[in-house]
Every structure is written in structure tokens, then in C-alpha cells.
Coordinates of C-alpha atoms in Angstrom, one line a residue:
M1 CA -138.6 -5.6 128.2
F2 CA -141.6 -6.4 125.3
A3 CA -140.5 -8.4 121.7
L4 CA -140.9 -5.6 120.1
D5 CA -138.6 -2.7 122.4
I6 CA -136.0 -5.6 122.3
A7 CA -136.5 -6.1 118.0
A8 CA -136.3 -2.3 118.2
H9 CA -133.7 -1.8 120.4
T10 CA -131.7 -4.3 118.9
G11 CA -131.9 -4.2 115.2
P12 CA -129.3 -2.6 112.4
W13 CA -132.3 -0.1 112.3
R14 CA -131.2 1.1 115.5
S15 CA -128.6 4.0 114.9
R16 CA -131.2 5.3 111.5
H17 CA -132.9 8.8 112.9
P18 CA -136.1 8.3 114.0
A19 CA -137.8 10.4 110.7
E20 CA -136.4 8.6 108.2
K21 CA -138.1 5.7 109.9
A22 CA -141.3 6.6 110.3
M23 CA -141.2 9.3 106.9
L24 CA -141.1 5.2 105.7
S25 CA -143.8 3.1 107.5
L26 CA -146.3 6.4 107.8
G27 CA -145.8 6.8 104.1
L28 CA -146.7 2.9 103.2
L29 CA -149.7 3.5 106.3
A30 CA -150.5 6.5 104.2
C31 CA -150.8 4.5 101.0
A32 CA -152.7 1.5 102.2
V33 CA -155.4 3.8 104.0
A34 CA -155.7 6.5 100.7
L35 CA -155.3 3.8 98.1
P36 CA -157.8 1.8 96.8
P37 CA -157.4 -1.5 98.8
W38 CA -156.6 -3.8 95.7
P39 CA -154.5 -3.2 94.6
G40 CA -152.8 -0.2 97.1
A41 CA -153.0 -1.7 100.2
L42 CA -152.2 -5.0 99.0
F43 CA -148.6 -3.5 98.5
S44 CA -147.5 -2.0 100.7
G45 CA -148.9 -4.2 103.0
A46 CA -146.5 -6.2 101.5
A47 CA -143.7 -4.2 101.0
A48 CA -144.1 -3.7 104.9
A49 CA -143.8 -6.9 105.5
V50 CA -141.0 -7.4 103.2
L51 CA -138.6 -4.6 104.5
L52 CA -140.0 -5.3 108.2
V53 CA -137.6 -9.2 107.7
G54 CA -135.7 -8.3 105.4
P55 CA -133.5 -5.3 105.9
A56 CA -135.1 -4.3 109.9
R57 CA -134.4 -8.4 110.6
V58 CA -137.1 -7.9 112.4
S59 CA -137.7 -12.1 112.7
P60 CA -141.4 -13.4 111.6
A61 CA -142.2 -15.1 115.4
V62 CA -142.0 -11.2 116.8
V63 CA -143.9 -9.9 114.4
L64 CA -146.9 -12.5 114.8
R65 CA -146.5 -12.6 117.6
A66 CA -147.3 -9.2 118.3
A67 CA -150.0 -8.7 115.5
R68 CA -152.3 -11.8 117.4
V69 CA -154.8 -9.5 119.3
P70 CA -155.0 -7.0 116.3
L71 CA -155.9 -9.7 114.5
L72 CA -158.3 -11.2 115.9
F73 CA -159.5 -8.0 116.7
V74 CA -159.2 -7.5 112.4
A75 CA -161.1 -10.5 112.0
T76 CA -163.3 -10.3 114.7
S77 CA -164.7 -7.0 113.2
T78 CA -165.3 -8.1 109.9
V79 CA -167.9 -10.3 110.8
P80 CA -170.9 -8.3 111.1
L81 CA -170.3 -7.5 107.4
L82 CA -170.9 -11.2 107.1
V83 CA -174.0 -12.0 108.2
T84 CA -177.3 -10.5 108.5
M85 CA -180.3 -10.0 111.3
H86 CA -183.7 -11.4 110.3
A87 CA -186.2 -11.3 113.0
P88 CA -186.9 -13.1 114.8
A89 CA -183.3 -13.7 115.4
R90 CA -182.4 -15.4 112.6
L91 CA -179.0 -15.1 110.7
T92 CA -177.9 -15.6 107.6
V93 CA -174.7 -15.0 105.4
N94 CA -175.0 -12.0 103.5
A95 CA -173.2 -12.4 99.9
E96 CA -173.2 -9.5 99.5
G97 CA -170.7 -8.9 102.6
V98 CA -167.2 -10.2 100.7
V99 CA -166.4 -8.3 99.4
P100 CA -166.7 -5.9 101.8
A101 CA -165.5 -7.7 104.4
A102 CA -162.2 -8.2 102.2
Q103 CA -161.9 -5.3 101.3
T104 CA -161.6 -3.9 105.1
A105 CA -159.4 -6.6 106.6
G106 CA -157.6 -5.9 103.5
R107 CA -156.6 -2.3 104.5
S108 CA -156.4 -3.3 108.2
V109 CA -153.5 -5.6 107.9
A110 CA -151.8 -3.6 105.5
A111 CA -151.5 -0.9 107.7
L112 CA -151.3 -3.1 111.0
I113 CA -147.4 -3.9 109.2
C114 CA -146.7 -1.1 108.5
L115 CA -147.4 0.6 112.3
L116 CA -145.3 -2.8 113.0
L117 CA -142.2 -1.8 110.5
F118 CA -142.3 1.5 112.9
S119 CA -142.4 0.3 116.4
A120 CA -140.1 -2.8 115.6
T121 CA -137.0 -1.0 114.9
T122 CA -137.2 2.6 116.3
P123 CA -137.5 2.4 120.5
L124 CA -140.0 4.9 122.0
S125 CA -137.2 6.5 124.0
D126 CA -135.4 7.7 121.0
V127 CA -138.9 9.9 119.6
L128 CA -139.6 11.4 122.6
P129 CA -137.5 13.3 122.8
R130 CA -137.4 14.3 119.2
L131 CA -140.9 15.3 119.4
H132 CA -140.6 18.7 121.1
R133 CA -138.8 20.3 118.2
L134 CA -142.8 19.6 115.8
G135 CA -144.3 21.1 119.3
V136 CA -145.4 19.1 121.0
P137 CA -146.1 20.2 124.9
P138 CA -142.9 18.7 127.9
A139 CA -145.3 17.9 129.8
V140 CA -146.8 15.2 127.6
T141 CA -144.0 13.5 126.1
E142 CA -142.9 13.0 129.8
V143 CA -146.4 11.6 131.1
A144 CA -145.7 9.5 128.3
A145 CA -142.4 8.1 128.6
L146 CA -142.9 7.4 132.4
T147 CA -145.9 6.0 131.2
Y148 CA -144.0 3.5 129.0
R149 CA -141.3 3.6 132.2
M150 CA -144.2 2.3 134.5
L151 CA -145.3 -0.8 131.8
F152 CA -142.2 -3.3 132.9
L153 CA -141.5 -2.6 136.3
L154 CA -145.7 -3.6 136.4
V155 CA -144.9 -6.3 134.8
D156 CA -142.4 -7.4 136.8
S157 CA -144.6 -6.8 139.9
V158 CA -147.3 -9.1 138.0
R159 CA -144.5 -11.4 137.4
A160 CA -142.8 -11.9 141.3
V161 CA -146.3 -11.8 142.3
R162 CA -147.2 -14.4 140.0
E163 CA -144.5 -16.8 140.4
A164 CA -144.7 -16.6 144.8
Q165 CA -148.1 -17.9 144.5
A166 CA -147.4 -20.6 142.4
A167 CA -144.3 -21.2 144.2
R168 CA -146.9 -21.3 147.8
L169 CA -149.7 -24.2 145.4
G170 CA -151.8 -20.9 145.0
F171 CA -152.9 -22.4 141.5
R172 CA -153.6 -26.0 142.8
T173 CA -157.3 -25.4 142.5
W174 CA -160.2 -23.5 141.1
R175 CA -161.2 -22.2 144.4
T176 CA -157.8 -21.3 144.7
A177 CA -156.8 -19.9 141.7
Y178 CA -159.5 -17.1 142.2
R179 CA -157.9 -15.9 145.6
S180 CA -155.0 -15.6 144.0
L181 CA -155.3 -13.6 141.4
A182 CA -157.3 -11.4 144.3
G183 CA -154.7 -10.8 145.7
Q184 CA -152.7 -10.8 143.2
A185 CA -153.9 -7.6 142.1
G186 CA -154.3 -6.3 145.7
A187 CA -150.7 -6.1 146.0
I188 CA -150.0 -5.0 142.6
F189 CA -152.0 -2.2 142.8
V190 CA -150.3 -1.1 146.0
R191 CA -147.0 -2.1 144.5
A192 CA -147.5 0.6 140.9
F193 CA -149.2 3.3 144.0
S194 CA -146.3 2.7 145.8
R195 CA -143.9 2.8 143.3
A196 CA -145.6 6.6 142.1
R197 CA -145.5 7.9 145.1
R198 CA -141.5 6.9 145.2
L199 CA -141.3 8.9 142.2
E200 CA -142.4 11.9 142.5
E201 CA -141.4 12.2 145.8
G202 CA -138.1 11.5 144.3
L203 CA -139.3 14.6 141.3
A204 CA -140.0 17.1 144.0
L205 CA -136.6 16.1 145.9
R206 CA -134.6 16.9 142.5
G207 CA -136.2 20.3 141.4
Y208 CA -138.6 19.0 139.2
T209 CA -139.9 21.9 137.9
G210 CA -141.4 20.8 134.3
S211 CA -139.3 18.9 132.5
L212 CA -137.0 16.8 132.6
A213 CA -133.0 17.6 130.3
V214 CA -132.6 14.6 128.4
Q215 CA -129.7 14.6 126.5
V216 CA -130.8 13.0 122.6
E217 CA -128.0 11.5 120.8
A218 CA -126.9 13.2 117.2
R219 CA -128.0 11.3 113.7
R220 CA -128.0 12.7 110.6
V221 CA -131.0 11.5 108.7
S222 CA -129.3 9.3 105.2
A223 CA -130.2 10.7 101.5
P224 CA -129.7 7.5 99.7
F225 CA -132.1 6.8 102.8
V226 CA -134.7 9.5 102.2
A227 CA -134.6 8.7 98.3
A228 CA -135.6 4.6 98.1
T229 CA -139.0 6.2 100.6
V230 CA -139.5 7.9 97.8
G231 CA -139.5 6.0 95.3
L232 CA -140.8 3.2 97.0
L233 CA -144.1 4.8 97.5
V234 CA -143.8 7.2 93.8
L235 CA -143.5 3.1 92.9
I236 CA -146.3 2.0 94.8
V237 CA -148.3 4.6 93.8
A238 CA -147.8 4.3 89.9
V239 CA -148.8 0.6 90.1
S240 CA -152.0 0.6 92.2
V241 CA -153.1 3.4 89.2
V242 CA -151.5 1.6 86.4
V243 CA -153.3 -2.0 87.8
G244 CA -156.6 -0.5 89.4
S245 CA -157.2 1.3 86.3
Q246 CA -156.9 -2.3 84.4
W247 CA -159.5 -3.5 86.7

């Protein structure tokens, strides 16, 4: 399993209703997007980070590992705001773009942390069955669940093929490495296609009619948690308005 999935299944918030965690993380995300970058996005991201490594008990190493690729995307996306292209093909630093770049990066990082707060505390298997009550078609949720399941099978196939190639000295030189990568892609495609066909045949033999019956564990929404979430969001908005008016 991926590190975020392990954290979501083993964390102390595993037994909480997904609606509670969605209200908290999406509420902080709305504050990070709607409020000014300073101080609204800063407070929202800081609150999400504290909750993530504090009450949710997610390891900082897991958070950094999950955020490294999005952070790289944020860093590369802010570069065009910092430079200006002059003819003929001459780059110069744009002093006026420092503030917009910092605001964009700050808001993006805060939004990322808010999303990680939800994904690192809520397994996808708890969310998808409950989306039917919100009017999401069953076909959408079932395709998402099957795709999510196939990801783990695909990762296991990649690991098995790579270990077999490494045991046969398939990565000894650059030439053998390229050949092994080509063979790895072909073998993984064949395995994925075969698994998908067997899955389709299995569903057909079990009388699949367009929806899968899944038992959802009954969980009660915690009123104190909801009240604390509303209080936190109101506090962030109030402090952001007060501090922002002084700048």
C-alpha cells in the first residue's frame, strides 16, 4: 500500500465519519483559497499542518514524501512569474513578480496541506460507498474503486518484474537497462490486460447488473468535532480579517 493509505487506515481518525474530516479539510481549503494569502492562507495551512502531525498523528516523513512532487510543481510554476523574456531571447529577473509568486506559492502550499489532511486520514474505501447519498451515480464510484484497486496490483506487478530483471543482471549497463525497461513495459501491459479481462469475466459470472452491493460501517457524526471545526474556521476568518485590515 501507499504511505498515505497506510496512514489513513492506521491513524487515530480512522473511526471518525468521513463527513467530519471532509468538513474540516475542505473548510480549511476554502479559507486558503478564498481568504487573502496573508494571513488567511498562512493560517489555514498552518492549522492543517498542526492537525496533520498532531491529533491525526501522521508522520512528517510521510507528509513530505507525499508532498514532494506537488511542491516541485508549485516551485516550477512560480518561475515564470519571477522572470521576463526580452528580445532577443534574454531573460531578466522581474522584481514586480516576487510578490505574486510568493502569494501563489503560499496559497498553493496551504491548499496542498489541506488536501493531505483529508487524504492521509480518510481511506478511499470509506468515501466512495457514501457518495451514493450525495447523488453520485454508482457507475462512477465503482469505476473509481476498481481503478484504485488496480493501482495496487499494477505496482505489485512492476515490483515483481523489476526484481526478476535485476536478479538476471538486467540493469548492469545502460544498454541492458533500456532493454529491461522495454520488456518491463510490455510485461506489465500484458498483466494489466489479463487482470482486467479476468475481473470482467468474474463480474459477469456473478451476475453483475451495474452496481455492487457494499456494506458500509455505520458511524455517527461527532457533534463536538463539528463544533470545534466550525469554531476553528470562524477563528481563522476573523483573525484574517482583523490582521488583513491592519496591513
